[in-house]
XYZ file of C-alpha atoms in Angstrom:
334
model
C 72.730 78.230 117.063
C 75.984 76.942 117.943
C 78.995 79.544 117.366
C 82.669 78.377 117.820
C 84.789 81.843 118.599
C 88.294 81.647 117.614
C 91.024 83.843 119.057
C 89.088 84.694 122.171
C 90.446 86.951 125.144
C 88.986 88.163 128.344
C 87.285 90.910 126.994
C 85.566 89.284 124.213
C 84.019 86.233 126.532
C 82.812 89.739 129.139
C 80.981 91.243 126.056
C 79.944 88.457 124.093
C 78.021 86.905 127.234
C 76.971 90.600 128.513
C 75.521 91.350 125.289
C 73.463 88.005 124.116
C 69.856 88.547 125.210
C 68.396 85.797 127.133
C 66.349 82.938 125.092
C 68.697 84.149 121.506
C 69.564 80.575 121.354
C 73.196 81.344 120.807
C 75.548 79.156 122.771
C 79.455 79.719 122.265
C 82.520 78.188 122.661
C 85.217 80.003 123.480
C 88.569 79.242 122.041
C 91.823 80.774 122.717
C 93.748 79.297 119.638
C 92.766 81.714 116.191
C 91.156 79.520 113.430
C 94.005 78.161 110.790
C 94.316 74.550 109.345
C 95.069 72.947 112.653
C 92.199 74.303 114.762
C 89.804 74.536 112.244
C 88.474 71.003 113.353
C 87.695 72.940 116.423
C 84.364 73.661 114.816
C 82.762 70.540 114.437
C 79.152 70.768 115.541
C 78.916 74.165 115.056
C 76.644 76.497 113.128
C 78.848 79.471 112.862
C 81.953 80.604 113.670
C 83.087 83.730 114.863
C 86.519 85.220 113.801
C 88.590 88.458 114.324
C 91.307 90.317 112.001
C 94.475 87.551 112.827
C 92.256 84.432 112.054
C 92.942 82.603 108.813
C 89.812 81.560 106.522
C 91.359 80.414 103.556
C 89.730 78.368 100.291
C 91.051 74.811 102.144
C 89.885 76.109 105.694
C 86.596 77.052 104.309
C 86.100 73.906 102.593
C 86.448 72.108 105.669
C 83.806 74.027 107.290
C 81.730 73.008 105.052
C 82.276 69.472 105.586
C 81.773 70.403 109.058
C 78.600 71.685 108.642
C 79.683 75.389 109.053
C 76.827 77.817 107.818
C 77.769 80.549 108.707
C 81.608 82.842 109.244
C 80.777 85.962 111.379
C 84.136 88.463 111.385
C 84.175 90.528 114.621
C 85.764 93.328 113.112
C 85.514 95.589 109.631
C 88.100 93.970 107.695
C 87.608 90.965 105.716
C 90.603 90.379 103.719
C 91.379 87.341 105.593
C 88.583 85.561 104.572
C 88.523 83.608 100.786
C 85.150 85.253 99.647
C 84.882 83.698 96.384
C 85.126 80.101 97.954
C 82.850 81.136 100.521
C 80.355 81.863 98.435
C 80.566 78.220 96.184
C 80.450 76.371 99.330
C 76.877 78.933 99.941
C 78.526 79.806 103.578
C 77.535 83.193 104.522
C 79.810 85.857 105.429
C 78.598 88.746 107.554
C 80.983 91.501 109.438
C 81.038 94.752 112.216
C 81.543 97.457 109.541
C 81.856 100.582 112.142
C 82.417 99.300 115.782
C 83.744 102.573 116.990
C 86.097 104.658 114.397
C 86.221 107.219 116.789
C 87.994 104.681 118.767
C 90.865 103.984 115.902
C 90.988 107.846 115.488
C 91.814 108.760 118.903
C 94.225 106.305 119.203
C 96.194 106.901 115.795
C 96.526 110.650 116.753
C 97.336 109.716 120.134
C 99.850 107.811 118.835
C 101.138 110.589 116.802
C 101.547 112.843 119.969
C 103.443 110.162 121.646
C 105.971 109.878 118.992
C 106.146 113.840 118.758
C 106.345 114.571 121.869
C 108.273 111.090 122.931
C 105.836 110.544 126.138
C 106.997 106.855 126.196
C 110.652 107.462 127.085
C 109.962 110.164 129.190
C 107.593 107.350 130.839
C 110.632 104.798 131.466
C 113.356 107.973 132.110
C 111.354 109.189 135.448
C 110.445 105.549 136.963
C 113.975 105.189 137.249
C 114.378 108.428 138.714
C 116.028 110.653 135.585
C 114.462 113.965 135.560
C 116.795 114.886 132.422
C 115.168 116.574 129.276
C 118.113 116.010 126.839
C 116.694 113.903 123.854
C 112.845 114.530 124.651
C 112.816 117.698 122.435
C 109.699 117.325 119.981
C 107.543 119.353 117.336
C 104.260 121.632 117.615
C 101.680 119.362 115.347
C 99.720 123.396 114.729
C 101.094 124.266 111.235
C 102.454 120.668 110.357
C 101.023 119.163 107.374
C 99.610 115.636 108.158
C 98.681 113.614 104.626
C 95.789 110.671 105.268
C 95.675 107.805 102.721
C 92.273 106.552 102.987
C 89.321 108.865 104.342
C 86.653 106.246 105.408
C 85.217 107.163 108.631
C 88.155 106.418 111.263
C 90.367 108.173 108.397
C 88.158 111.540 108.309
C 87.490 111.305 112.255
C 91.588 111.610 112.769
C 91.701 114.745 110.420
C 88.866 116.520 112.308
C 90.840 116.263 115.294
C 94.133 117.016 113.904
C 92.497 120.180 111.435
C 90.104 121.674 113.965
C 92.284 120.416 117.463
C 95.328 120.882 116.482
C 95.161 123.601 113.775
C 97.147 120.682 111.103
C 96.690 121.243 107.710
C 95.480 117.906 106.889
C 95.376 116.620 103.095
C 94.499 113.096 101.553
C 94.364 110.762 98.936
C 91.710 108.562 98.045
C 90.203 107.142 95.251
C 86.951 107.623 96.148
C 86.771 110.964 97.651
C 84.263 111.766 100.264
C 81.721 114.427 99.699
C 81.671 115.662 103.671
C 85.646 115.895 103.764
C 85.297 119.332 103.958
C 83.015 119.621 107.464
C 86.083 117.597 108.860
C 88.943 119.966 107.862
C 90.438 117.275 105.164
C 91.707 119.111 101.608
C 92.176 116.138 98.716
C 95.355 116.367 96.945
C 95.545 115.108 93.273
C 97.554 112.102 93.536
C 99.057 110.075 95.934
C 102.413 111.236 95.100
C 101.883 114.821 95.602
C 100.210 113.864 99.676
C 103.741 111.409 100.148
C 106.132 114.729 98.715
C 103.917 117.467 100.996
C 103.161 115.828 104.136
C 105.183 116.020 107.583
C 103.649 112.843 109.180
C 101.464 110.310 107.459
C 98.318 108.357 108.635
C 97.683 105.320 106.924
C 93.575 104.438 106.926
C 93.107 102.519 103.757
C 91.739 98.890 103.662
C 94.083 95.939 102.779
C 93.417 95.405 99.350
C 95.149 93.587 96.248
C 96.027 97.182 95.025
C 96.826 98.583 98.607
C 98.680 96.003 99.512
C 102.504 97.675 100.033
C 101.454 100.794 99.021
C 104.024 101.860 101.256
C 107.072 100.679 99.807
C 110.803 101.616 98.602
C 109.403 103.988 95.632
C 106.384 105.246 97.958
C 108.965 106.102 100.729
C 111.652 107.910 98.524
C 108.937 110.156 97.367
C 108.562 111.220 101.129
C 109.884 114.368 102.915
C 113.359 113.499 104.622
C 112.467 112.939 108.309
C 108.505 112.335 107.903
C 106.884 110.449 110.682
C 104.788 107.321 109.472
C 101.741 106.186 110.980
C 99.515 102.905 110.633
C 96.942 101.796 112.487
C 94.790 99.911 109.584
C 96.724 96.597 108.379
C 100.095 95.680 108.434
C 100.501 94.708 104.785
C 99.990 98.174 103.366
C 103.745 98.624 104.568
C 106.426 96.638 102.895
C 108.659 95.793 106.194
C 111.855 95.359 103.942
C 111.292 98.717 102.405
C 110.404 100.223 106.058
C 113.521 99.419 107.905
C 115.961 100.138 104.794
C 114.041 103.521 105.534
C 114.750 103.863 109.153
C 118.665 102.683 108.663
C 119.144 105.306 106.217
C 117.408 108.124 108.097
C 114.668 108.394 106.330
C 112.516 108.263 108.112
C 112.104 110.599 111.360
C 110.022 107.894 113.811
C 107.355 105.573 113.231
C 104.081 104.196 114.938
C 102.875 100.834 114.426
C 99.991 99.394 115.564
C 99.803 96.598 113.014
C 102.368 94.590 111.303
C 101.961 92.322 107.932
C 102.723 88.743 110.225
C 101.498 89.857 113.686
C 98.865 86.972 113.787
C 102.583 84.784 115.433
C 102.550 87.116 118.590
C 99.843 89.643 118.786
C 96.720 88.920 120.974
C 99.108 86.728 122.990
C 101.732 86.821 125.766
C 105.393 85.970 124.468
C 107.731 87.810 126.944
C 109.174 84.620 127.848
C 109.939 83.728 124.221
C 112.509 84.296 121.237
C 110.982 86.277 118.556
C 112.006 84.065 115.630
C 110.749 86.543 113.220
C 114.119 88.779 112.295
C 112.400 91.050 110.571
C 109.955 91.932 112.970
C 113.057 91.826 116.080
C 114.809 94.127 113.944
C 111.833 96.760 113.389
C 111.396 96.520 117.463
C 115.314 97.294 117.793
C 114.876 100.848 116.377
C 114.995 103.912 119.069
C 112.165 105.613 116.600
C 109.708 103.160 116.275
C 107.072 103.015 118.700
C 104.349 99.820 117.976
C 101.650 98.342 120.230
C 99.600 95.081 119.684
C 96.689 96.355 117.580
C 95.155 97.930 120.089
C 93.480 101.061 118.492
C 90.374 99.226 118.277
C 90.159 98.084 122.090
C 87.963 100.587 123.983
C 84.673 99.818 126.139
C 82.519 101.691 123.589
C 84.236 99.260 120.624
C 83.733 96.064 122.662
C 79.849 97.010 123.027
C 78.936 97.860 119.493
C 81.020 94.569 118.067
C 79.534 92.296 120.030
C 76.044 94.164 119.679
C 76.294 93.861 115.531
C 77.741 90.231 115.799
C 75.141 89.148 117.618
C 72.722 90.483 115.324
C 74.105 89.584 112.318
C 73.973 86.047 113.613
C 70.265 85.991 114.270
C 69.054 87.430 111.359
C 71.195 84.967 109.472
C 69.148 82.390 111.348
C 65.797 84.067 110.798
C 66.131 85.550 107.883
C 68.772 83.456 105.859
C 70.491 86.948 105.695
C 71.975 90.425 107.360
C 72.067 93.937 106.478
C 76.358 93.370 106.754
C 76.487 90.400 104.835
C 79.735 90.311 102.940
C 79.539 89.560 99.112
C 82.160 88.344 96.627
C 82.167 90.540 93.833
């Protein structure tokens, strides 16, 4: 089988090749550029190809894959929102994904996250490279007692209240509309409605999928429902935030800090290096402009462990779409 894998770096070539047992078949090309209307020629004489989160697989893309000869669209993460499903399935290409690569991986890193903005490690960082041993402005808050409010408690959103309930001694409530029965074992209390985790919480974690009725859950209403001076947190997808809303947020003082690991148009610059370059996208220089915002590349995901289990399940999900005609994490329209 011949796989085409869009939006490659480094680290996915490493485990990719480190992970394919020998005689599999598979061959790949790697390709920097991420899959969109332009590249999507790119795949000619391929069997399957191989996306991540920033990679566009639209009805038109999808179409052309199929004229292509395209069998088969593995997605080398969890999320699948970026993918047409409905015209996937007409055209009889098969979808399969990594549901669980390593949530313990997004956890760590969304609470680690939260002590960084807390405790403002990243400007005391910059202040002693240049020499300035000065604590004014550095002064944070204890997270023990604080009441952190997760929307979404899949398994990265239940892993980061287990270490915020029984590390940190939080009092950790969320919202979902499909409660989990173990929430309990990992410290998490549900709350009634969303509106009553936005009005108690001191810092929120967002851990929801991107859905049509997630999609800017976090918006001007959502926001003026929050406690003046609550920290906001999102490592899951940038479109559950409404930008517009966010930054009208921050300018007011709204908001106490944020942490972004995502943003709703990041596919332009993340996964790529463009510290040489304009950001053309005002909205996105003007979120970066704020002292209280701290945001990294969507990273959360990006651990050894992660890198190891995607590339195990993609793998896998490739060959038994070749043996078997399907996979255990086949992705279906519904």
């Amino acid at each position: 089988m011949k796989v085409a894998v869009f939006g490659t770096r480094r680290y996915d070539v490493d485990s990719l090749e480190k992970a394919t047992p020998k005689g599999s078949g598979l061959e790949y090309t790697f390709i920097e550029a991420l899959l969109d209307h332009t590249t999507v020629v790119l795949a000619k004489d391929h069997d399957a190809i191989c996306l991540f989160v920033n990679d566009t697989c639209d009805k038109a893309i999808l179409e052309t894959l199929h004229e292509l000869g395209v069998k088969y669209v593995a997605l080398r993460c969890a999320g699948f929102n970026n993918v047409d499903l409905s015209a996937a399935s007409k055209l009889n290409i098969h979808v399969v994904r990594v549901p669980a690569y390593s949530p313990e991986a997004v956890a760590e890193f969304a609470v680690g996250m939260i002590m960084t903005i807390v405790r403002k490690y990243h400007k005391a960082y910059n202040r002693v490279r240049e020499g300035n041993f000065l604590l004014d402005g550095l002064v944070g808050i204890n997270l023990n007692g604080k009441t952190v409010g997760l929307i979404g408690t899949g398994k990265i959103g239940l892993l980061t209240g287990r270490i915020l309930a029984h590390g940190f001694r939080c009092k950790v409530i969320a919202y979902d509309p499909y409660p989990s029965k173990v929430a309990d074992e990992y410290g998490v209390t549900y709350v009634n409605t969303l509106d009553d985790l936005l009005e108690r919480s001191d810092i929120i974690s967002l851990h929801c999928p991107l859905t049509e009725s997630t999609k800017y859950i976090i918006n001007d209403d959502s926001l003026s429902k929050m406690k003046r001076g609550v920290i906001l947190i999102n490592t899951s997808r940038g479109g559950l935030i409404d930008t517009y809303a966010l930054i009208r947020a921050l300018k007011s003082g709204h908001l106490k800090a944020v942490g972004l690991d995502v943003y709703e148009k990041e596919s332009n610059y993340f996964f790529a290096d463009s510290s040489a370059k304009v950001i053309s996208d005002d909205t996105f220089a003007r979120l970066l402009s704020f002292y209280n915002v701290f945001m990294t590349g969507h990273q959360a995901f990006l651990t050894e462990e992660a890198l190891e289990n995607i590339s195990d399940t993609t793998i896998q999900n490739l060959l038994d779409l070749e043996s078997k005609g399907t996979s255990e994490n086949i992705v279906v329209h519904q």
